[in-house]
PDB file of C-alpha atoms in Angstrom:
ATOM      1  CA  UNK T 119      24.037 -40.617  28.447  1.00 68.00           C
ATOM      2  CA  UNK T 120      21.185 -41.668  25.542  1.00 81.00           C
ATOM      3  CA  UNK T 121      20.341 -45.077  25.746  1.00 91.00           C
ATOM      4  CA  UNK T 122      19.777 -47.188  22.448  1.00 94.00           C
ATOM      5  CA  UNK T 123      17.366 -49.724  23.061  1.00 96.00           C
ATOM      6  CA  UNK T 124      16.724 -52.867  20.899  1.00 94.00           C
ATOM      7  CA  UNK T 125      13.449 -54.353  19.675  1.00 94.00           C
ATOM      8  CA  UNK T 126      11.349 -54.866  22.423  1.00 96.00           C
ATOM      9  CA  UNK T 127      12.878 -53.394  25.227  1.00 97.00           C
ATOM     10  CA  UNK T 128      11.780 -50.469  27.388  1.00 97.00           C
ATOM     11  CA  UNK T 129      12.824 -47.357  29.594  1.00 96.00           C
ATOM     12  CA  UNK T 130      11.356 -45.114  31.919  1.00 96.00           C
ATOM     13  CA  UNK T 131      11.897 -42.169  30.478  1.00 97.00           C
ATOM     14  CA  UNK T 132      12.352 -39.780  33.546  1.00 94.00           C
ATOM     15  CA  UNK T 133      15.206 -41.910  34.905  1.00 90.00           C
ATOM     16  CA  UNK T 134      18.721 -42.643  33.988  1.00 84.00           C
ATOM     17  CA  UNK T 135      20.755 -45.555  33.957  1.00 82.00           C
ATOM     18  CA  UNK T 136      21.010 -44.819  37.839  1.00 82.00           C
ATOM     19  CA  UNK T 137      17.648 -44.487  38.437  1.00 81.00           C
ATOM     20  CA  UNK T 138      17.296 -40.584  38.899  1.00 87.00           C
ATOM     21  CA  UNK T 139      14.834 -38.479  37.974  1.00 89.00           C
ATOM     22  CA  UNK T 140      17.082 -36.461  35.338  1.00 93.00           C
ATOM     23  CA  UNK T 141      14.743 -35.774  32.356  1.00 96.00           C
ATOM     24  CA  UNK T 142      11.995 -33.003  31.859  1.00 97.00           C
ATOM     25  CA  UNK T 143       8.852 -34.505  30.324  1.00 97.00           C
ATOM     26  CA  UNK T 144       8.048 -30.973  30.579  1.00 97.00           C
ATOM     27  CA  UNK T 145       7.938 -30.525  26.469  1.00 97.00           C
ATOM     28  CA  UNK T 146       9.417 -34.338  25.065  1.00 97.00           C
ATOM     29  CA  UNK T 147      10.253 -34.314  21.275  1.00 97.00           C
ATOM     30  CA  UNK T 148       9.753 -37.534  19.193  1.00 97.00           C
ATOM     31  CA  UNK T 149      12.225 -37.613  16.447  1.00 96.00           C
ATOM     32  CA  UNK T 150      12.177 -39.909  13.727  1.00 94.00           C
ATOM     33  CA  UNK T 151      15.013 -40.364  10.901  1.00 92.00           C
ATOM     34  CA  UNK T 152      16.138 -42.219   8.167  1.00 89.00           C
ATOM     35  CA  UNK T 153      17.930 -41.827   4.513  1.00 86.00           C
ATOM     36  CA  UNK T 154      16.843 -44.120   1.199  1.00 83.00           C
ATOM     37  CA  UNK T 155      19.270 -46.600   0.488  1.00 73.00           C
ATOM     38  CA  UNK T 156      21.845 -45.509  -2.565  1.00 63.00           C
ATOM     39  CA  UNK T 157      20.788 -47.259  -5.936  1.00 58.00           C
ATOM     40  CA  UNK T 158      22.690 -48.475  -8.719  1.00 49.00           C
ATOM     41  CA  UNK T 159      25.286 -50.984  -7.430  1.00 46.00           C
ATOM     42  CA  UNK T 160      28.955 -50.789  -6.577  1.00 43.00           C
ATOM     43  CA  UNK T 161      29.586 -48.259  -9.914  1.00 38.00           C
ATOM     44  CA  UNK T 162      26.807 -46.120  -9.475  1.00 39.00           C
ATOM     45  CA  UNK T 163      27.795 -45.016  -5.739  1.00 40.00           C
ATOM     46  CA  UNK T 164      31.653 -44.771  -6.959  1.00 40.00           C
ATOM     47  CA  UNK T 165      30.370 -42.298  -9.415  1.00 38.00           C
ATOM     48  CA  UNK T 166      28.360 -40.454  -7.535  1.00 41.00           C
ATOM     49  CA  UNK T 167      25.156 -42.869  -8.441  1.00 43.00           C
ATOM     50  CA  UNK T 168      21.354 -41.322  -7.820  1.00 45.00           C
ATOM     51  CA  UNK T 169      19.748 -40.853  -4.966  1.00 51.00           C
ATOM     52  CA  UNK T 170      16.846 -42.659  -6.455  1.00 55.00           C
ATOM     53  CA  UNK T 171      13.154 -41.735  -6.667  1.00 62.00           C
ATOM     54  CA  UNK T 172      11.552 -39.231  -3.363  1.00 73.00           C
ATOM     55  CA  UNK T 173      10.241 -40.606  -0.548  1.00 82.00           C
ATOM     56  CA  UNK T 174       7.787 -39.426   1.080  1.00 88.00           C
ATOM     57  CA  UNK T 175       7.547 -41.135   4.961  1.00 91.00           C
ATOM     58  CA  UNK T 176       4.586 -39.601   7.444  1.00 94.00           C
ATOM     59  CA  UNK T 177       5.008 -39.818  10.710  1.00 96.00           C
ATOM     60  CA  UNK T 178       1.840 -40.285  12.775  1.00 98.00           C
ATOM     61  CA  UNK T 179       0.671 -41.169  16.411  1.00 98.00           C
ATOM     62  CA  UNK T 180      -2.281 -42.589  18.057  1.00 98.00           C
ATOM     63  CA  UNK T 181      -3.621 -41.319  21.189  1.00 98.00           C
ATOM     64  CA  UNK T 182      -4.902 -44.377  22.843  1.00 98.00           C
ATOM     65  CA  UNK T 183      -6.777 -44.786  26.110  1.00 98.00           C
ATOM     66  CA  UNK T 184      -7.193 -46.884  29.214  1.00 97.00           C
ATOM     67  CA  UNK T 185      -8.537 -49.509  27.040  1.00 98.00           C
ATOM     68  CA  UNK T 186      -5.766 -49.373  24.105  1.00 98.00           C
ATOM     69  CA  UNK T 187      -7.671 -47.153  22.311  1.00 98.00           C
ATOM     70  CA  UNK T 188      -9.012 -44.397  20.545  1.00 98.00           C
ATOM     71  CA  UNK T 189     -11.931 -42.794  21.803  1.00 97.00           C
ATOM     72  CA  UNK T 190     -12.077 -39.351  19.722  1.00 98.00           C
ATOM     73  CA  UNK T 191     -12.039 -40.265  15.714  1.00 97.00           C
ATOM     74  CA  UNK T 192     -12.828 -36.381  15.305  1.00 97.00           C
ATOM     75  CA  UNK T 193     -14.345 -35.489  12.020  1.00 95.00           C
ATOM     76  CA  UNK T 194     -14.505 -35.664   8.381  1.00 95.00           C
ATOM     77  CA  UNK T 195     -14.799 -32.683   6.622  1.00 92.00           C
ATOM     78  CA  UNK T 196     -14.670 -31.825   2.414  1.00 89.00           C
ATOM     79  CA  UNK T 197     -11.686 -31.878   0.963  1.00 80.00           C
ATOM     80  CA  UNK T 198      -9.995 -30.488  -2.385  1.00 78.00           C
ATOM     81  CA  UNK T 199     -10.502 -32.946  -5.464  1.00 74.00           C
ATOM     82  CA  UNK T 200     -13.458 -34.331  -3.656  1.00 74.00           C
ATOM     83  CA  UNK T 201     -11.823 -36.184  -1.219  1.00 81.00           C
ATOM     84  CA  UNK T 202     -12.470 -35.956   2.438  1.00 89.00           C
ATOM     85  CA  UNK T 203     -10.005 -35.070   4.997  1.00 92.00           C
ATOM     86  CA  UNK T 204     -11.305 -38.011   7.772  1.00 95.00           C
ATOM     87  CA  UNK T 205      -9.675 -37.934  11.156  1.00 97.00           C
ATOM     88  CA  UNK T 206      -9.442 -34.562  12.193  1.00 96.00           C
ATOM     89  CA  UNK T 207      -8.829 -32.821  14.967  1.00 96.00           C
ATOM     90  CA  UNK T 208      -8.896 -35.857  16.644  1.00 98.00           C
ATOM     91  CA  UNK T 209      -7.168 -38.169  18.922  1.00 98.00           C
ATOM     92  CA  UNK T 210      -4.182 -39.252  15.621  1.00 98.00           C
ATOM     93  CA  UNK T 211      -2.118 -37.040  14.508  1.00 98.00           C
ATOM     94  CA  UNK T 212      -0.927 -37.040  11.382  1.00 97.00           C
ATOM     95  CA  UNK T 213      -0.296 -34.856   8.409  1.00 95.00           C
ATOM     96  CA  UNK T 214      -4.679 -33.473   7.730  1.00 94.00           C
ATOM     97  CA  UNK T 215      -4.349 -33.167  11.435  1.00 96.00           C
ATOM     98  CA  UNK T 216      -1.219 -31.781  12.791  1.00 97.00           C
ATOM     99  CA  UNK T 217      -2.485 -30.378  16.233  1.00 97.00           C
ATOM    100  CA  UNK T 218      -4.656 -31.879  19.071  1.00 98.00           C
ATOM    101  CA  UNK T 219      -7.548 -29.840  20.010  1.00 97.00           C
ATOM    102  CA  UNK T 220      -5.635 -30.233  23.393  1.00 97.00           C
ATOM    103  CA  UNK T 221      -2.581 -28.172  21.989  1.00 97.00           C
ATOM    104  CA  UNK T 222      -0.241 -31.232  24.534  1.00 98.00           C
ATOM    105  CA  UNK T 223       0.977 -32.748  21.451  1.00 98.00           C
ATOM    106  CA  UNK T 224       1.057 -32.032  17.077  1.00 98.00           C
ATOM    107  CA  UNK T 225       3.507 -32.885  14.998  1.00 97.00           C
ATOM    108  CA  UNK T 226       6.261 -30.152  13.260  1.00 94.00           C
ATOM    109  CA  UNK T 227       5.452 -30.503   9.711  1.00 74.00           C
ATOM    110  CA  UNK T 228       6.626 -32.453   6.171  1.00 54.00           C
ATOM    111  CA  UNK T 229       9.829 -33.164   5.482  1.00 51.00           C
ATOM    112  CA  UNK T 230       9.698 -35.630   1.806  1.00 46.00           C
ATOM    113  CA  UNK T 231      13.399 -36.720   1.014  1.00 41.00           C
ATOM    114  CA  UNK T 232      15.189 -37.220   4.070  1.00 41.00           C
ATOM    115  CA  UNK T 233      18.086 -35.923   3.869  1.00 41.00           C
ATOM    116  CA  UNK T 234      20.672 -34.444   5.673  1.00 43.00           C
ATOM    117  CA  UNK T 235      21.363 -35.497   9.723  1.00 55.00           C
ATOM    118  CA  UNK T 236      18.878 -35.316  12.497  1.00 84.00           C
ATOM    119  CA  UNK T 237      15.377 -36.035  11.879  1.00 93.00           C
ATOM    120  CA  UNK T 238      13.547 -35.783   9.036  1.00 92.00           C
ATOM    121  CA  UNK T 239      10.149 -35.328  10.878  1.00 94.00           C
ATOM    122  CA  UNK T 240       9.093 -34.939  14.657  1.00 96.00           C
ATOM    123  CA  UNK T 241       6.535 -35.307  16.495  1.00 97.00           C
ATOM    124  CA  UNK T 242       6.450 -32.925  19.890  1.00 98.00           C
ATOM    125  CA  UNK T 243       4.266 -33.570  23.507  1.00 98.00           C
ATOM    126  CA  UNK T 244       3.750 -31.773  26.765  1.00 98.00           C
ATOM    127  CA  UNK T 245       3.834 -35.697  28.569  1.00 97.00           C
ATOM    128  CA  UNK T 246       3.643 -33.445  31.864  1.00 95.00           C
ATOM    129  CA  UNK T 247       0.645 -32.428  30.515  1.00 97.00           C
ATOM    130  CA  UNK T 248      -1.647 -34.490  29.482  1.00 97.00           C
ATOM    131  CA  UNK T 249      -4.768 -35.644  30.066  1.00 97.00           C
ATOM    132  CA  UNK T 250      -4.615 -38.672  32.657  1.00 97.00           C
ATOM    133  CA  UNK T 251      -7.608 -40.403  29.988  1.00 97.00           C
ATOM    134  CA  UNK T 252      -4.492 -40.831  27.338  1.00 98.00           C
ATOM    135  CA  UNK T 253      -2.112 -43.490  28.561  1.00 98.00           C
ATOM    136  CA  UNK T 254      -0.616 -44.557  25.976  1.00 98.00           C
ATOM    137  CA  UNK T 255       0.779 -43.073  22.738  1.00 98.00           C
ATOM    138  CA  UNK T 256       1.980 -44.718  19.273  1.00 98.00           C
ATOM    139  CA  UNK T 257       4.562 -43.476  16.844  1.00 98.00           C
ATOM    140  CA  UNK T 258       3.884 -45.257  13.343  1.00 97.00           C
ATOM    141  CA  UNK T 259       5.471 -43.915  10.238  1.00 95.00           C
ATOM    142  CA  UNK T 260       4.360 -44.667   6.355  1.00 96.00           C
ATOM    143  CA  UNK T 261       5.542 -44.541   3.310  1.00 94.00           C
ATOM    144  CA  UNK T 262       3.065 -42.619   1.226  1.00 93.00           C
ATOM    145  CA  UNK T 263       1.820 -43.864  -2.484  1.00 93.00           C
ATOM    146  CA  UNK T 264       4.154 -46.476  -0.710  1.00 95.00           C
ATOM    147  CA  UNK T 265       2.420 -49.659  -2.750  1.00 96.00           C
ATOM    148  CA  UNK T 266       2.392 -47.699  -6.066  1.00 95.00           C
ATOM    149  CA  UNK T 267       5.818 -45.722  -6.210  1.00 93.00           C
ATOM    150  CA  UNK T 268       6.485 -49.678  -4.897  1.00 94.00           C
ATOM    151  CA  UNK T 269       9.196 -48.530  -2.087  1.00 93.00           C
ATOM    152  CA  UNK T 270       8.983 -50.179   1.180  1.00 94.00           C
ATOM    153  CA  UNK T 271      11.265 -50.345   4.350  1.00 93.00           C
ATOM    154  CA  UNK T 272      13.960 -52.800   3.124  1.00 92.00           C
ATOM    155  CA  UNK T 273      14.967 -50.086   1.239  1.00 91.00           C
ATOM    156  CA  UNK T 274      15.456 -47.836   3.813  1.00 90.00           C
ATOM    157  CA  UNK T 275      18.165 -47.673   6.526  1.00 87.00           C
ATOM    158  CA  UNK T 276      19.493 -46.024   9.669  1.00 88.00           C
ATOM    159  CA  UNK T 277      15.461 -45.285  10.791  1.00 91.00           C
ATOM    160  CA  UNK T 278      15.409 -44.326  13.956  1.00 95.00           C
ATOM    161  CA  UNK T 279      13.168 -42.859  16.441  1.00 96.00           C
ATOM    162  CA  UNK T 280      14.823 -41.286  19.952  1.00 97.00           C
ATOM    163  CA  UNK T 281      13.259 -38.732  22.676  1.00 97.00           C
ATOM    164  CA  UNK T 282      14.603 -35.698  23.052  1.00 97.00           C
ATOM    165  CA  UNK T 283      13.366 -33.723  26.610  1.00 96.00           C
ATOM    166  CA  UNK T 284      12.666 -30.181  27.359  1.00 97.00           C
ATOM    167  CA  UNK T 285      16.088 -29.460  28.059  1.00 96.00           C
ATOM    168  CA  UNK T 286      17.407 -30.515  24.485  1.00 96.00           C
ATOM    169  CA  UNK T 287      18.923 -34.033  26.053  1.00 95.00           C
ATOM    170  CA  UNK T 288      18.528 -37.369  23.938  1.00 96.00           C
ATOM    171  CA  UNK T 289      16.731 -39.960  26.099  1.00 96.00           C
ATOM    172  CA  UNK T 290      16.830 -42.894  24.265  1.00 96.00           C
ATOM    173  CA  UNK T 291      17.216 -44.353  20.967  1.00 96.00           C
ATOM    174  CA  UNK T 292      15.593 -47.009  18.547  1.00 96.00           C
ATOM    175  CA  UNK T 293      17.600 -47.375  15.100  1.00 94.00           C
ATOM    176  CA  UNK T 294      16.432 -50.395  12.836  1.00 86.00           C
ATOM    177  CA  UNK T 295      17.805 -50.897   9.283  1.00 76.00           C
ATOM    178  CA  UNK T 296      15.863 -52.043   6.197  1.00 71.00           C
ATOM    179  CA  UNK T 297      16.990 -55.814   5.369  1.00 76.00           C
ATOM    180  CA  UNK T 298      14.876 -58.723   3.269  1.00 85.00           C
ATOM    181  CA  UNK T 299      12.507 -59.454   6.694  1.00 87.00           C
ATOM    182  CA  UNK T 300      11.389 -55.640   5.443  1.00 92.00           C
ATOM    183  CA  UNK T 301      10.936 -55.953   0.944  1.00 94.00           C
ATOM    184  CA  UNK T 302       7.558 -54.889   0.603  1.00 95.00           C
ATOM    185  CA  UNK T 303       6.672 -53.282   4.585  1.00 96.00           C
ATOM    186  CA  UNK T 304       5.110 -49.913   4.241  1.00 96.00           C
ATOM    187  CA  UNK T 305       4.426 -48.934   7.745  1.00 97.00           C
ATOM    188  CA  UNK T 306       6.095 -49.619  11.155  1.00 96.00           C
ATOM    189  CA  UNK T 307       4.959 -49.569  14.778  1.00 97.00           C
ATOM    190  CA  UNK T 308       7.986 -48.148  15.428  1.00 96.00           C
ATOM    191  CA  UNK T 309       7.270 -47.030  19.226  1.00 98.00           C
ATOM    192  CA  UNK T 310       4.968 -46.416  22.008  1.00 98.00           C
ATOM    193  CA  UNK T 311       5.032 -44.607  25.126  1.00 98.00           C
ATOM    194  CA  UNK T 312       2.916 -45.326  27.919  1.00 98.00           C
ATOM    195  CA  UNK T 313       1.883 -45.232  31.806  1.00 97.00           C
ATOM    196  CA  UNK T 314       3.258 -46.692  34.338  1.00 96.00           C
ATOM    197  CA  UNK T 315       3.432 -45.960  38.086  1.00 93.00           C
ATOM    198  CA  UNK T 316       2.878 -42.945  37.887  1.00 91.00           C
ATOM    199  CA  UNK T 317       5.418 -41.866  35.337  1.00 94.00           C
ATOM    200  CA  UNK T 318       6.035 -42.836  31.232  1.00 97.00           C
ATOM    201  CA  UNK T 319       7.858 -45.309  29.441  1.00 97.00           C
ATOM    202  CA  UNK T 320       9.637 -45.962  26.230  1.00 98.00           C
ATOM    203  CA  UNK T 321       9.288 -49.011  24.529  1.00 98.00           C
ATOM    204  CA  UNK T 322      10.794 -50.207  21.105  1.00 97.00           C
ATOM    205  CA  UNK T 323       8.541 -51.883  18.897  1.00 97.00           C
ATOM    206  CA  UNK T 324       9.760 -52.240  15.014  1.00 95.00           C
ATOM    207  CA  UNK T 325       6.870 -53.663  13.571  1.00 96.00           C
ATOM    208  CA  UNK T 326       6.721 -54.128  10.647  1.00 96.00           C
ATOM    209  CA  UNK T 327       3.077 -54.029   7.886  1.00 97.00           C
ATOM    210  CA  UNK T 328       2.755 -54.566   3.897  1.00 97.00           C
ATOM    211  CA  UNK T 329      -0.141 -51.579   4.127  1.00 98.00           C
ATOM    212  CA  UNK T 330       0.874 -47.680   3.368  1.00 97.00           C
ATOM    213  CA  UNK T 331      -1.932 -46.283   4.556  1.00 97.00           C
ATOM    214  CA  UNK T 332      -2.100 -45.946   8.182  1.00 97.00           C
ATOM    215  CA  UNK T 333      -5.758 -45.818   8.861  1.00 96.00           C
ATOM    216  CA  UNK T 334      -5.429 -49.746   8.366  1.00 97.00           C
ATOM    217  CA  UNK T 335      -2.243 -49.922  11.464  1.00 98.00           C
ATOM    218  CA  UNK T 336      -5.492 -47.782  13.398  1.00 98.00           C
ATOM    219  CA  UNK T 337      -8.783 -49.916  12.446  1.00 97.00           C
ATOM    220  CA  UNK T 338      -7.131 -52.465  15.721  1.00 97.00           C
ATOM    221  CA  UNK T 339      -6.687 -49.590  18.036  1.00 98.00           C
ATOM    222  CA  UNK T 340     -10.112 -48.400  17.118  1.00 98.00           C
ATOM    223  CA  UNK T 341     -13.656 -49.747  19.307  1.00 96.00           C
ATOM    224  CA  UNK T 342     -15.433 -51.440  16.521  1.00 76.00           C
TER     225      UNK T 342
END
């Protein structure tokens, strides 16, 4: 049975509540989901209302070394319309570089609406095969152009991050819904997994940031 975490709580991903090694970490799915709070007040909800503008939430993963830093920032490539593609084939997994060069962690794709049940975005990681130089993975969610569109986590409800093992068993889940403390916050360090005594642990974080650019969240995790 999956363990529902509160902010700041940590569990061992391989063990169940009794401490037995039951979960298969050869392939772990980190699933993220959310709903956009319906607009229009009581009468708008009563008569169908409007779901409001599209929200594009992007899942990102930082792979950290023993110093808690991203060691490989990859390449910068020319992109379309004069824009550069940064962090390509780096230790950062995001929409412009969806698969790590090792092939052990990847982003499945970008779902823009948050509509429907289940995961809206997924990051797949082969934890048991990940190189020892990676000691921690930090999972971030950012609202694309949230500042321009005046969209923030205070407008989002039923947001969650969960871990599912290779056999499809949900190991743990951390949920939160937007409130006044999330107003103006456009990015979130949602959770992290990290090595501990030869195993992997999962920590629920839920730390919001006002920026809608995940690179600003990344800066403290890089070498100066």
